PDB file of C-alpha atoms in Angstrom:
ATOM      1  CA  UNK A1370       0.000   0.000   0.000  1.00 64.00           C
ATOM      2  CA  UNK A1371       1.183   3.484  -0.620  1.00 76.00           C
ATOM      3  CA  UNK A1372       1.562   6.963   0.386  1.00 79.00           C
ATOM      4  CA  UNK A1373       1.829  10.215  -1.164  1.00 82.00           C
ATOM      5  CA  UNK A1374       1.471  13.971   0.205  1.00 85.00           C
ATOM      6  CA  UNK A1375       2.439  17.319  -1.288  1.00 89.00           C
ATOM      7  CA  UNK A1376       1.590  20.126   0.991  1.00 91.00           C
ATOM      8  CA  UNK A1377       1.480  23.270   2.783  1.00 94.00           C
ATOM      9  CA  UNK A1378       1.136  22.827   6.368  1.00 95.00           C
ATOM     10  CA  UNK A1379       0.870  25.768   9.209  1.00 96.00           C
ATOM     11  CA  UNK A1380      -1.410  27.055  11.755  1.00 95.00           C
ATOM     12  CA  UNK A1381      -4.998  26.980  10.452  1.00 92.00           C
ATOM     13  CA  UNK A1382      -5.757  30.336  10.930  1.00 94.00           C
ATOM     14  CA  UNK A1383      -2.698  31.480   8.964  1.00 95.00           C
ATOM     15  CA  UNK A1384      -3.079  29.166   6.650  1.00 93.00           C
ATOM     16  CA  UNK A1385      -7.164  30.072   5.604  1.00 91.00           C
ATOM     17  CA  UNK A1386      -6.103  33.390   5.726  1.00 93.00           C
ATOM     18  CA  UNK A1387      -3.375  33.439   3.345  1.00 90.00           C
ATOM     19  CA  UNK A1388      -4.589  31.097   1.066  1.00 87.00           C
ATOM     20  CA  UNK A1389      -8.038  32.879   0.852  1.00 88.00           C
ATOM     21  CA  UNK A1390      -7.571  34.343  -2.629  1.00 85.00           C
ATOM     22  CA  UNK A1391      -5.681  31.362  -4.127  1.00 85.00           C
ATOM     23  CA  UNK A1392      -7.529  29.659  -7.107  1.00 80.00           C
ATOM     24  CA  UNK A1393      -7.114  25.805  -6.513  1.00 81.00           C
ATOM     25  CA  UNK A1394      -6.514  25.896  -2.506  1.00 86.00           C
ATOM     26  CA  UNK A1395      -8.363  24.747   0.020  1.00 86.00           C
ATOM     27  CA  UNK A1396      -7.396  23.972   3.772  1.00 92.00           C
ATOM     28  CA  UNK A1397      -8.271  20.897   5.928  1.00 91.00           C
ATOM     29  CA  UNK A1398      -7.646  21.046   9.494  1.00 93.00           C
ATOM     30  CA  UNK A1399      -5.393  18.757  11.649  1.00 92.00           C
ATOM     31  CA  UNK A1400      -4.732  18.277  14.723  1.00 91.00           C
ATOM     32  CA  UNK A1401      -2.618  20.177  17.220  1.00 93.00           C
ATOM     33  CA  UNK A1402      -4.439  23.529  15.623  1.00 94.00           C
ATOM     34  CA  UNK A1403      -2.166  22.888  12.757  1.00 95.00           C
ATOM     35  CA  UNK A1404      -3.948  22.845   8.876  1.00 94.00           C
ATOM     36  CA  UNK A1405      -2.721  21.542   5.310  1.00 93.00           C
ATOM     37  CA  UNK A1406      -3.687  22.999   1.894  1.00 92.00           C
ATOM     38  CA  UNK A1407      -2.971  20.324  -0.335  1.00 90.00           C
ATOM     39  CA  UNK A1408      -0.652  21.315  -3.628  1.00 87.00           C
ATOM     40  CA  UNK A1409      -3.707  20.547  -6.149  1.00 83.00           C
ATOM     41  CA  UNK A1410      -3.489  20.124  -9.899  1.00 80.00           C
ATOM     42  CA  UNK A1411      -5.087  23.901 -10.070  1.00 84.00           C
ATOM     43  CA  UNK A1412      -2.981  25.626  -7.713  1.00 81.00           C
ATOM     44  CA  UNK A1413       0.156  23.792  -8.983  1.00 81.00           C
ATOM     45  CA  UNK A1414      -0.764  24.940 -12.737  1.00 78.00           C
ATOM     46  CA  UNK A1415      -1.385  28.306 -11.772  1.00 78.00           C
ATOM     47  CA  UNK A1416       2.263  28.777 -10.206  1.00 75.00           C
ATOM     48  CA  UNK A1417       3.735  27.362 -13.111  1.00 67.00           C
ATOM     49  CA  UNK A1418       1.720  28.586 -15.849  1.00 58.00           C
ATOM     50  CA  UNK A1419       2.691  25.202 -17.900  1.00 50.00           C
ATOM     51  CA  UNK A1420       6.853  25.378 -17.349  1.00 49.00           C
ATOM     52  CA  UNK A1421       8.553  22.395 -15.552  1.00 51.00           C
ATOM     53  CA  UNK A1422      10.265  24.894 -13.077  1.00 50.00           C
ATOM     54  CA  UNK A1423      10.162  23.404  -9.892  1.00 51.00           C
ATOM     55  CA  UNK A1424      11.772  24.330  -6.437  1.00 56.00           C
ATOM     56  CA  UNK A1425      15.419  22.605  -5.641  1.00 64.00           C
ATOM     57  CA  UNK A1426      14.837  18.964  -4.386  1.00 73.00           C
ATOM     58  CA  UNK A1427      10.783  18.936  -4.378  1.00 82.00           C
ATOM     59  CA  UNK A1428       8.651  16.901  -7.303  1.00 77.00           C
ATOM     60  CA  UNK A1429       5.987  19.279  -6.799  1.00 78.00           C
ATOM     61  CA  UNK A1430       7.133  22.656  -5.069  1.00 83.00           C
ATOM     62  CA  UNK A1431       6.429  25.307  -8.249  1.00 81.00           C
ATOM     63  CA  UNK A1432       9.324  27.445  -8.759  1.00 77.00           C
ATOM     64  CA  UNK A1433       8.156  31.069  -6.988  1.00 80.00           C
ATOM     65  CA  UNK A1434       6.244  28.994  -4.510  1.00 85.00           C
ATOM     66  CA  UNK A1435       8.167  29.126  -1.844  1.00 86.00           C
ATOM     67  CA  UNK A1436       8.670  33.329  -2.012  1.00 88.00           C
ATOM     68  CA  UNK A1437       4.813  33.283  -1.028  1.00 90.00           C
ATOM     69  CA  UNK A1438       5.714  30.981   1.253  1.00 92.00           C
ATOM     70  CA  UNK A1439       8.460  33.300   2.859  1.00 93.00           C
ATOM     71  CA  UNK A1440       5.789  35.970   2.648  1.00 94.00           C
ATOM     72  CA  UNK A1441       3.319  34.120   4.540  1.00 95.00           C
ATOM     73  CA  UNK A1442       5.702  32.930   7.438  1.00 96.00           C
ATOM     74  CA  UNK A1443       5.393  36.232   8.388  1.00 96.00           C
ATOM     75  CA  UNK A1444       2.951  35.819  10.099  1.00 96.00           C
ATOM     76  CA  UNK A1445       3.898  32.432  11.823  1.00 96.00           C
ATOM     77  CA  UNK A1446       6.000  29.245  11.014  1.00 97.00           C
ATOM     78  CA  UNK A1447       4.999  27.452   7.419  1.00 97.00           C
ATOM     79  CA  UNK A1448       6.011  24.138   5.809  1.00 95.00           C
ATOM     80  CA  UNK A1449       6.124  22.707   2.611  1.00 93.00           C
ATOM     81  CA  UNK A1450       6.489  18.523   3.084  1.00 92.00           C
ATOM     82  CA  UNK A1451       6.352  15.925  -0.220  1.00 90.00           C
ATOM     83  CA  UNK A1452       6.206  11.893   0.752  1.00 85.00           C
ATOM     84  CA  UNK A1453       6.223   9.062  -1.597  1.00 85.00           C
ATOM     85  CA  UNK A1454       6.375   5.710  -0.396  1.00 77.00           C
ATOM     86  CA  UNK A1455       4.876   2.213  -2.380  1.00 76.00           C
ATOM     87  CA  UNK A1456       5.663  -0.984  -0.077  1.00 68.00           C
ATOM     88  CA  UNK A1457       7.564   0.439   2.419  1.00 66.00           C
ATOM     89  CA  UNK A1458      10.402   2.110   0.144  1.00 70.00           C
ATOM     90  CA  UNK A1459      10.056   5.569  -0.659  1.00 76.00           C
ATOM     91  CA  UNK A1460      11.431   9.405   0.139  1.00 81.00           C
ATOM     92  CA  UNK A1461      10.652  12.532   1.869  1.00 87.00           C
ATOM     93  CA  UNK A1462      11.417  16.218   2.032  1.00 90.00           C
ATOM     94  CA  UNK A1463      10.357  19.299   3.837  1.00 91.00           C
ATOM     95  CA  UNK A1464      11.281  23.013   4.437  1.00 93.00           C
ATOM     96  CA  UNK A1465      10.360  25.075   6.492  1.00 95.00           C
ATOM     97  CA  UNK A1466       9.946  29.169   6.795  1.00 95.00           C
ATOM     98  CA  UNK A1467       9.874  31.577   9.644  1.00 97.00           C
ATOM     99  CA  UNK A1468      10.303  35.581   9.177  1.00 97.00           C
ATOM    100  CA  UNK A1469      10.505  35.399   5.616  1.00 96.00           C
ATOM    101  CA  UNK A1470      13.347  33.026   5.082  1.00 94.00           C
ATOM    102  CA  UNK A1471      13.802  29.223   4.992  1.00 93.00           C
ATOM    103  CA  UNK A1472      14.844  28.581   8.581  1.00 95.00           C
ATOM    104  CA  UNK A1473      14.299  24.265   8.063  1.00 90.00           C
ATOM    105  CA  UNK A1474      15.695  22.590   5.087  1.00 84.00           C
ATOM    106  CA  UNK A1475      15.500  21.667   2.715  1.00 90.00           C
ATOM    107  CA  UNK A1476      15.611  18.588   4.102  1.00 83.00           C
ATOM    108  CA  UNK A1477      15.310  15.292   2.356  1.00 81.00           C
ATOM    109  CA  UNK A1478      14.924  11.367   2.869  1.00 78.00           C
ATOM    110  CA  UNK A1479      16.425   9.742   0.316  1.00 68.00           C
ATOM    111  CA  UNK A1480      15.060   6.227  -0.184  1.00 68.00           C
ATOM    112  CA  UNK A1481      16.522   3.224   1.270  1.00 66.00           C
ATOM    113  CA  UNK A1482      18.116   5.550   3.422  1.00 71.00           C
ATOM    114  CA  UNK A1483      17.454   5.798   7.250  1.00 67.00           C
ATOM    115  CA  UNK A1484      16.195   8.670   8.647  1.00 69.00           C
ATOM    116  CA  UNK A1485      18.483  10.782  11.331  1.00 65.00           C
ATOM    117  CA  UNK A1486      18.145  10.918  14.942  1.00 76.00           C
ATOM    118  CA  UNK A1487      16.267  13.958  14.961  1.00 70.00           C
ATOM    119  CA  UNK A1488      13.361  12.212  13.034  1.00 74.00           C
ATOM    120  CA  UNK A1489      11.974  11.991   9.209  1.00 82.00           C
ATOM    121  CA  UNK A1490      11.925  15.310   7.051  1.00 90.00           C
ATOM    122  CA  UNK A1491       8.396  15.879   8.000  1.00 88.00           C
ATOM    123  CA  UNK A1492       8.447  15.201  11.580  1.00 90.00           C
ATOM    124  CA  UNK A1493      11.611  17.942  11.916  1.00 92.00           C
ATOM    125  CA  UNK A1494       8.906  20.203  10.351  1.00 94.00           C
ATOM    126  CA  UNK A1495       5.930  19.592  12.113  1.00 93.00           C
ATOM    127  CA  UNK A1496       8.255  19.907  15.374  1.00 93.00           C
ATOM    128  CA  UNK A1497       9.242  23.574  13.974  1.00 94.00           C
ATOM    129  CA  UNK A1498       5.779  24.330  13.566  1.00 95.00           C
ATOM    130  CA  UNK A1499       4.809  23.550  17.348  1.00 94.00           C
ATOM    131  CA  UNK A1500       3.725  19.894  16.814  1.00 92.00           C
ATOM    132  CA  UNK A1501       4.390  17.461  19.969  1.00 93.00           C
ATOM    133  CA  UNK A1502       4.707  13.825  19.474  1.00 89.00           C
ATOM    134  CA  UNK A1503       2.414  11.477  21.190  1.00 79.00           C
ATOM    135  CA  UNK A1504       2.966   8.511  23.240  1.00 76.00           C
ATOM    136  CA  UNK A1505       1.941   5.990  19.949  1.00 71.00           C
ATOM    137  CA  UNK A1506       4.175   7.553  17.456  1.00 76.00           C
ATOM    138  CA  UNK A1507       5.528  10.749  16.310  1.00 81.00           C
ATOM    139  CA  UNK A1508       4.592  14.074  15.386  1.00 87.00           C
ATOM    140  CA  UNK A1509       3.350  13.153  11.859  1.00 81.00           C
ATOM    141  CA  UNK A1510       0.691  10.647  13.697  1.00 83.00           C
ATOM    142  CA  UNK A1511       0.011  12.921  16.615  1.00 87.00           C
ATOM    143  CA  UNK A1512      -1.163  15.783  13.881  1.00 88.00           C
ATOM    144  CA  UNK A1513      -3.298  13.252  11.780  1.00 84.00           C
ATOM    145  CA  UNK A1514      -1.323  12.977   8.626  1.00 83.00           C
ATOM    146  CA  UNK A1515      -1.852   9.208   8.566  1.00 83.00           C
ATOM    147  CA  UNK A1516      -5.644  10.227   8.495  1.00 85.00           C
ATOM    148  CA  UNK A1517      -5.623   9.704   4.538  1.00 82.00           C
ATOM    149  CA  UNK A1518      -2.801   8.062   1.921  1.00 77.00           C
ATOM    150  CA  UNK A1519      -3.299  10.244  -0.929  1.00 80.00           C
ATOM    151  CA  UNK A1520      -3.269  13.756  -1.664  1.00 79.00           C
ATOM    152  CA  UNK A1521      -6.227  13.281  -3.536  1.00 82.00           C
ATOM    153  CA  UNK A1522      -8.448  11.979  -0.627  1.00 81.00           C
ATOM    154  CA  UNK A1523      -6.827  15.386   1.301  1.00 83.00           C
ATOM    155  CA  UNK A1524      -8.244  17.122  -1.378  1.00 80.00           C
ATOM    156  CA  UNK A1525     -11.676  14.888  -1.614  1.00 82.00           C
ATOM    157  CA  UNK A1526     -11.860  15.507   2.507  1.00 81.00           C
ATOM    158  CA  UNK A1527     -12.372  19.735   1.630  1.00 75.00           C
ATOM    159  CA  UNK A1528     -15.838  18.026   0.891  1.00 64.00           C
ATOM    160  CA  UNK A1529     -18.346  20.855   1.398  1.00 42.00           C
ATOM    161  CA  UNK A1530     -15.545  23.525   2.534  1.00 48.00           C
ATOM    162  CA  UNK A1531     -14.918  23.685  -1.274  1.00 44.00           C
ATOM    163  CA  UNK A1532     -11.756  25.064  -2.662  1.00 44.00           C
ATOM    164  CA  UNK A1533     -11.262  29.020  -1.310  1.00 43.00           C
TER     165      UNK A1533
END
């Protein structure tokens, strides 16, 4: 069984706001008071009006993203995190930005490689974003990423929220 996530996560009300007048976004809550706005076809398309430029290291990070990324970590701690796994093997990366700059990253799992002592890619992200592991696993489980295995179903779960 696989998994696969490209997103943006950071504090939900950050988040909504900032991604309010996005075409393609939408935000889904997690836990912690944390929220992701999965990197759709739309929103994707519209960052890289049809060129293959993509962000350093990231399948699906548009080139430019990240400066509105900087911009919005303004106004609190924001991560970008990709995951790609199919029976067990697969890879990971994350950033992160705080105050306008990239202050995480970016960092990257390379498969068949274990991850370091301070965690995967994603879990050093969600920590720099305020997220606490639980007693069952780590931060990634304690914030409800393993809620669906798809970006798709993140992006089926805006349900009746729509896309802003």
């Amino acid at each position: 069984m696989g998994y696969e996530l490209q997103a943006v996560i950071a504090g939900g009300e950050l988040l909504c706001a900032a991604s309010r007048d996005l075409s393609g976004a939408g935000v889904v809550p997690l836990d912690q008071d944390l929220s992701l706005m999965p990197m759709t076809n739309e929103l994707f398309d519209a960052f890289t009006g049809g060129s293959a430029d993509r962000a350093s290291g990231f399948w699906r990070l548009p080139g430019g993203f990240g400066r509105l990324l900087a911009q919005w970590s303004t106004a609190g701690p924001v991560a970008y995190v990709e995951a790609e796994y199919f029976g067990g093997a697969g890879e990971q990366q994350a950033a992160v930005w705080s105050d306008g700059a990239v202050v995480l990253g970016p960092l990257h799992a390379p498969e068949g490689q274990p991850f370091p002592r301070a965690g995967s890619p994603i879990a050093q992200a969600l920590r720099r974003l305020g997220a606490v592991a639980d007693a069952a696993g780590d931060e990634f489980s304690a914030v409800g990423l393993d809620r669906h295995r798809h970006t798709e179903d993140w992006i089926a779960s805006l349900g009746s929220q729509g896309l802003s």
